[in-house]
Coordinates of C-alpha atoms in Angstrom, one line a residue:
Chain P
X1 CA 0.0 -0.2 0.2
X2 CA 2.8 2.3 0.7
X3 CA 4.5 1.5 -2.1
X4 CA 1.4 2.2 -4.5
X5 CA 0.6 5.2 -3.0
X6 CA 4.2 6.4 -3.2
X7 CA 4.0 5.6 -7.0
X8 CA 1.1 7.1 -7.5
X9 CA 2.3 10.6 -6.1
X10 CA 5.4 10.1 -8.0
X11 CA 3.2 9.2 -11.0
X12 CA 1.4 12.5 -10.2
X13 CA 4.2 14.7 -9.7
X14 CA 5.5 13.5 -13.2
X15 CA 2.2 14.3 -14.7
X16 CA 2.2 17.6 -12.9
X17 CA 5.9 18.4 -14.4
X18 CA 4.9 17.5 -17.9
X19 CA 1.7 19.4 -17.8
X20 CA 4.1 22.4 -16.5
X21 CA 6.5 22.0 -19.5
X22 CA 3.7 21.9 -22.1
X23 CA 2.1 25.1 -20.4
X24 CA 5.5 26.7 -20.9
X25 CA 5.8 25.6 -24.4
X26 CA 2.4 26.6 -25.8
X27 CA 3.3 30.1 -26.0
X28 CA 6.1 31.2 -27.3
X29 CA 8.3 34.6 -27.5
X30 CA 10.3 35.5 -30.2
X31 CA 12.2 38.3 -31.9
X32 CA 12.1 40.0 -28.8
X33 CA 14.0 43.6 -28.4
X34 CA 14.1 46.9 -26.9
X35 CA 15.3 49.9 -29.0
X36 CA 18.2 51.8 -27.6
X37 CA 17.6 55.1 -26.6
X38 CA 19.7 58.0 -25.2
X39 CA 20.6 57.7 -21.7
X40 CA 18.6 60.5 -20.8
X41 CA 15.1 58.9 -22.0
X42 CA 12.5 57.8 -19.5
X43 CA 10.9 55.6 -21.7
X44 CA 12.0 52.7 -24.1
X45 CA 10.0 50.7 -26.6
X46 CA 10.1 47.1 -27.0
X47 CA 9.0 44.7 -29.6
X48 CA 8.2 40.7 -29.8
X49 CA 6.2 38.2 -31.5
X50 CA 4.0 36.2 -29.3
X51 CA 2.7 33.0 -30.5
X52 CA -0.1 30.7 -29.3
X53 CA 1.1 27.0 -30.1
X54 CA -1.6 25.9 -27.5
X55 CA -5.3 24.6 -27.5
X56 CA -6.6 27.4 -25.1
X57 CA -7.1 31.1 -25.8
X58 CA -5.0 33.3 -23.6
X59 CA -5.1 37.1 -23.1
X60 CA -1.8 39.1 -22.5
X61 CA -2.7 41.8 -20.5
X62 CA 0.8 43.6 -19.6
X63 CA 4.2 43.3 -18.7
X64 CA 6.7 43.7 -16.0
X65 CA 10.6 44.4 -15.7
X66 CA 12.8 45.4 -12.8
X67 CA 14.2 48.2 -14.9
X68 CA 10.8 50.3 -15.4
X69 CA 8.3 51.5 -12.7
X70 CA 5.9 50.8 -15.2
X71 CA 5.3 48.7 -18.5
X72 CA 2.4 48.9 -20.7
X73 CA 0.8 47.6 -23.8
X74 CA 0.8 50.3 -26.5
X75 CA -0.4 50.7 -30.2
X76 CA 0.4 53.5 -32.4
X77 CA -2.5 54.1 -34.5
X78 CA -2.0 56.1 -37.8
X79 CA -4.7 58.0 -39.2
X80 CA -5.4 58.5 -43.0
X81 CA -4.0 62.0 -42.8
X82 CA -0.9 60.8 -41.3
X83 CA -1.3 61.4 -37.5
X84 CA -0.1 59.1 -35.2
X85 CA -1.7 58.4 -31.7
X86 CA -0.8 56.1 -28.9
X87 CA -3.6 53.9 -27.5
X88 CA -3.2 52.1 -24.1
X89 CA -4.5 48.2 -24.9
X90 CA -5.7 46.6 -22.0
X91 CA -5.5 43.1 -23.5
X92 CA -4.9 41.2 -26.3
X93 CA -6.5 37.6 -26.9
X94 CA -4.8 35.1 -28.7
X95 CA -6.8 32.0 -29.9
X96 CA -4.9 28.9 -30.5
X97 CA -2.6 29.5 -33.5
X98 CA -2.9 33.3 -33.4
X99 CA 0.1 35.4 -33.2
X100 CA 0.5 38.8 -32.0
X101 CA 3.2 41.0 -33.5
X102 CA 4.8 44.2 -31.8
X103 CA 6.8 45.9 -33.9
X104 CA 8.0 49.6 -34.6
X105 CA 5.1 52.0 -35.9
X106 CA 2.7 49.4 -34.4
X107 CA 1.8 47.8 -31.1
X108 CA 4.6 47.9 -28.7
X109 CA 5.6 47.5 -25.0
X110 CA 6.3 50.9 -23.7
X111 CA 8.5 51.0 -20.5
X112 CA 8.1 53.9 -18.3
X113 CA 9.9 55.4 -15.5
X114 CA 13.0 53.5 -16.3
X115 CA 15.8 54.5 -13.8
X116 CA 19.0 53.4 -15.7
X117 CA 18.5 53.0 -19.5
X118 CA 20.5 49.9 -21.0
X119 CA 22.7 50.2 -23.5
X120 CA 22.9 48.5 -27.0
X121 CA 24.5 45.2 -26.4
X122 CA 22.5 44.4 -23.0
X123 CA 20.0 42.6 -22.4
X124 CA 16.9 42.9 -20.1
X125 CA 14.6 40.2 -18.7
X126 CA 10.8 41.3 -19.4
X127 CA 8.0 39.2 -18.2
X128 CA 4.7 39.3 -19.9
X129 CA 1.4 39.0 -17.7
X130 CA -1.7 37.2 -18.6
X131 CA -5.2 36.8 -17.5
X132 CA -5.2 33.5 -15.2
X133 CA -1.9 32.3 -16.5
X134 CA 1.5 32.7 -15.1
X135 CA 3.9 34.9 -16.5
X136 CA 6.2 34.1 -19.5
X137 CA 9.5 35.7 -19.3
X138 CA 12.2 36.3 -21.8
X139 CA 15.4 38.6 -22.5
X140 CA 15.2 41.3 -24.8
X141 CA 18.3 42.3 -26.4
X142 CA 18.9 46.4 -26.5
X143 CA 19.6 46.9 -30.2
X144 CA 20.1 50.6 -32.0
X145 CA 18.3 48.9 -35.2
X146 CA 15.5 46.3 -35.6
X147 CA 16.7 43.0 -36.3
Chain U
X1 CA -3.6 61.8 -83.9
X2 CA -6.7 60.9 -82.3
X3 CA -5.0 60.1 -79.5
X4 CA -2.8 63.2 -78.7
X5 CA -5.8 65.4 -78.7
X6 CA -7.5 63.1 -76.3
X7 CA -4.8 63.2 -73.8
X8 CA -4.6 67.0 -74.1
X9 CA -8.0 67.1 -73.0
X10 CA -7.8 65.2 -70.0
X11 CA -4.2 66.2 -68.8
X12 CA -4.3 69.8 -70.3
X13 CA -1.1 71.0 -72.6
X14 CA 1.6 71.2 -69.9
X15 CA 0.2 67.8 -68.5
X16 CA 0.5 66.3 -72.1
X17 CA 4.1 67.9 -72.4
X18 CA 5.2 66.5 -69.0
X19 CA 3.5 62.9 -69.9
X20 CA 5.6 63.2 -73.3
X21 CA 9.0 64.4 -71.6
X22 CA 8.2 61.5 -68.9
X23 CA 8.8 59.4 -71.8
X24 CA 12.1 60.3 -73.0
X25 CA 13.7 62.0 -70.0
X26 CA 15.0 61.1 -66.8
X27 CA 12.5 61.8 -64.1
X28 CA 11.4 65.2 -63.4
X29 CA 13.4 67.2 -60.3
X30 CA 11.5 67.2 -57.1
X31 CA 8.5 69.8 -57.4
X32 CA 8.2 72.7 -54.9
X33 CA 5.5 72.6 -52.4
X34 CA 4.6 76.0 -52.3
X35 CA 2.0 75.5 -49.8
X36 CA 4.3 74.6 -46.8
X37 CA 7.0 75.8 -45.1
X38 CA 9.1 79.0 -44.4
X39 CA 11.5 80.8 -42.4
X40 CA 11.5 80.3 -38.4
X41 CA 13.7 81.2 -35.3
X42 CA 13.7 78.6 -32.3
X43 CA 16.2 77.8 -29.8
X44 CA 18.7 75.2 -30.5
X45 CA 19.9 72.1 -28.0
X46 CA 23.0 74.4 -27.0
X47 CA 20.5 77.5 -26.1
X48 CA 21.3 79.4 -29.0
X49 CA 18.8 81.1 -31.3
X50 CA 18.3 79.2 -34.5
X51 CA 17.1 80.5 -37.8
X52 CA 16.3 78.3 -40.7
X53 CA 17.6 80.9 -43.0
X54 CA 20.9 80.5 -41.7
X55 CA 21.0 77.0 -43.0
X56 CA 20.7 78.2 -46.7
X57 CA 23.3 76.3 -49.2
X58 CA 22.5 72.9 -47.0
X59 CA 19.8 70.4 -47.8
X60 CA 17.8 69.9 -44.4
X61 CA 16.0 66.8 -43.4
X62 CA 13.3 68.0 -40.6
X63 CA 10.7 66.2 -38.5
X64 CA 8.8 67.1 -35.3
X65 CA 8.5 64.8 -32.1
X66 CA 9.3 64.6 -28.7
X67 CA 11.9 63.0 -26.5
X68 CA 9.2 61.2 -24.2
X69 CA 7.6 59.5 -27.3
X70 CA 9.3 56.0 -27.4
X71 CA 8.3 54.1 -30.4
X72 CA 8.1 56.4 -33.5
X73 CA 10.0 59.3 -32.6
X74 CA 13.5 57.4 -31.9
X75 CA 12.9 55.3 -34.6
X76 CA 12.7 58.0 -36.9
X77 CA 15.5 59.7 -35.6
X78 CA 17.5 56.6 -35.7
X79 CA 16.7 56.4 -39.5
X80 CA 17.2 60.0 -40.1
X81 CA 20.6 59.2 -38.7
X82 CA 21.1 56.2 -40.9
X83 CA 20.8 58.4 -43.8
X84 CA 23.0 61.3 -42.3
X85 CA 25.9 58.5 -42.1
X86 CA 25.3 56.9 -45.1
X87 CA 25.6 60.5 -46.7
X88 CA 28.9 61.1 -44.8
X89 CA 30.0 58.0 -46.0
X90 CA 29.6 59.3 -49.4
X91 CA 31.0 62.5 -48.7
X92 CA 28.2 64.4 -48.9
X93 CA 27.2 65.2 -45.0
X94 CA 29.1 68.8 -45.3
X95 CA 25.9 70.5 -46.9
X96 CA 23.2 68.5 -45.1
X97 CA 21.4 69.2 -41.5
X98 CA 19.1 67.0 -39.8
X99 CA 16.8 69.0 -37.4
X100 CA 14.6 67.6 -34.7
X101 CA 11.7 70.1 -33.4
X102 CA 10.0 69.2 -30.2
X103 CA 6.5 70.1 -29.8
X104 CA 7.2 69.3 -25.9
X105 CA 9.1 72.3 -24.7
X106 CA 8.0 71.9 -21.2
X107 CA 9.9 68.9 -20.9
X108 CA 11.9 69.5 -24.1
X109 CA 14.3 72.2 -22.7
X110 CA 17.6 72.9 -24.5
X111 CA 19.4 71.1 -21.7
X112 CA 17.5 67.9 -22.2
X113 CA 17.8 68.1 -25.9
X114 CA 21.5 68.7 -25.3
X115 CA 21.6 65.1 -23.7
X116 CA 19.5 63.4 -26.3
X117 CA 20.3 64.4 -30.0
X118 CA 23.9 63.8 -29.6
X119 CA 23.7 60.3 -29.0
X120 CA 22.5 59.8 -32.6
X121 CA 26.0 61.0 -34.0
X122 CA 24.2 62.4 -36.8
X123 CA 24.9 66.2 -36.3
X124 CA 21.2 66.6 -35.5
X125 CA 20.4 70.0 -34.1
X126 CA 17.3 69.5 -31.3
X127 CA 14.9 72.6 -31.3
X128 CA 12.7 74.0 -29.0
X129 CA 10.9 77.3 -28.1
X130 CA 7.7 78.6 -26.3
X131 CA 4.5 77.1 -27.0
X132 CA 3.6 79.7 -29.3
X133 CA 6.8 79.6 -31.5
X134 CA 6.4 75.8 -31.6
X135 CA 2.8 76.3 -32.7
X136 CA 3.4 78.5 -35.5
X137 CA 6.5 76.7 -36.9
X138 CA 3.9 73.6 -37.0
X139 CA 1.4 75.6 -38.6
X140 CA 3.7 76.4 -41.3
X141 CA 4.5 73.1 -42.0
X142 CA 1.2 72.0 -41.9
X143 CA 2.0 69.7 -38.8
X144 CA -1.0 68.9 -36.6
X145 CA -0.5 67.7 -32.6
X146 CA -2.5 67.3 -29.8
X147 CA -1.4 66.7 -26.1
X148 CA -3.3 64.1 -24.3
X149 CA -4.5 64.8 -20.8
X150 CA -1.7 63.7 -18.1
X151 CA -3.2 60.4 -16.4
X152 CA -0.5 60.3 -14.0
X153 CA 2.2 58.5 -15.9
X154 CA 2.7 61.7 -17.7
X155 CA 1.1 63.0 -21.4
X156 CA 1.8 62.2 -24.8
X157 CA 0.8 63.6 -28.1
X158 CA -1.2 62.6 -30.8
X159 CA 0.5 64.0 -34.0
X160 CA 1.5 63.7 -37.8
X161 CA 5.1 62.2 -38.1
X162 CA 6.4 63.3 -41.4
X163 CA 9.8 64.1 -42.3
X164 CA 10.4 67.0 -44.8
X165 CA 12.9 67.6 -47.6
X166 CA 14.1 71.0 -47.6
X167 CA 16.3 72.3 -50.6
X168 CA 19.3 74.6 -50.7
X169 CA 16.8 77.6 -50.6
X170 CA 15.0 76.2 -47.4
X171 CA 11.7 75.3 -49.8
X172 CA 10.1 72.0 -49.1
X173 CA 10.6 69.7 -51.8
X174 CA 9.2 66.4 -50.3
X175 CA 7.4 64.7 -47.4
X176 CA 8.1 61.2 -46.1
X177 CA 6.2 59.2 -43.9
X178 CA 8.1 58.3 -40.9
X179 CA 8.9 54.6 -42.0
X180 CA 10.6 56.0 -45.2
X181 CA 12.9 54.2 -47.4
X182 CA 16.6 55.1 -46.6
X183 CA 17.9 55.0 -50.1
X184 CA 14.8 56.7 -51.6
X185 CA 16.0 59.7 -48.9
X186 CA 19.5 59.6 -49.7
X187 CA 18.9 59.6 -53.6
X188 CA 16.6 62.4 -53.2
X189 CA 19.2 64.6 -50.8
X190 CA 21.5 63.9 -53.4
X191 CA 19.8 65.2 -56.2
X192 CA 19.4 68.3 -54.2
X193 CA 23.3 68.8 -53.6

């Protein structure tokens, strides 16, 4: 009996570990980078691609990083007459198979109240946050130009 | 023979001549935009008065923005800087001047700009002034901008983001979107040198 209980517990732990690995793999963060800006800048913009390879919809709701007092999801909307406007995105839902692209001139991660602006060549860990789901963290290399 | 009068009717004689010329000649030079532009005086990032007319003899690449803008403005500055550095490699930078005009003079003081623009290593002159001066320049160049309410995390601007190409006489010759093609701008600048 003892042996069986132990075995069950072990199996359960292994299954949990497997489930954890699957949960981590079904969201893929790629092409992440931060645009290098002058050290005097209070803000930075981050870009990435997020793909949902899982079978559940996910909702990206924000981001956090140690280097910034605040991080928000923004979109740059450009009107027909060439005016650009920043809008705050409260959440982005990715259905299974969906991909969200954050790129210059469009959706971007805006870091505000950045204490010390990292230089080109450095890398910053940023965690994307989701509704009812654990954070997804990744390294964002700082670059002067888009990759 | 029936085609030409028909075309002349549609295009007018000057249009027809242009259309015919376009077949045989290299592309016409960049037209002068007579509705936008004009001289102005602002303050540069060294705190000195800056008058556009003093740039006569130089081709100017000019655009508006603000340093607290994280996405488009630094991207545009980086691209304009790339144009400048490529022109420098080609030996053409002597007579080219990039200008960055802020519409956020409250935060973008000369001191702040002096720490911001040199970082781009492209001889960019940062320009600021009082709000009325900047609004007047924006109107001359057809730039629209609107400050958002401060939501506690600061304020930003809705703004047009064109880059202006000015010839050696200070006349507007072309407008580019902020994601302009770098080679196209280099080619256009060189055509005006």
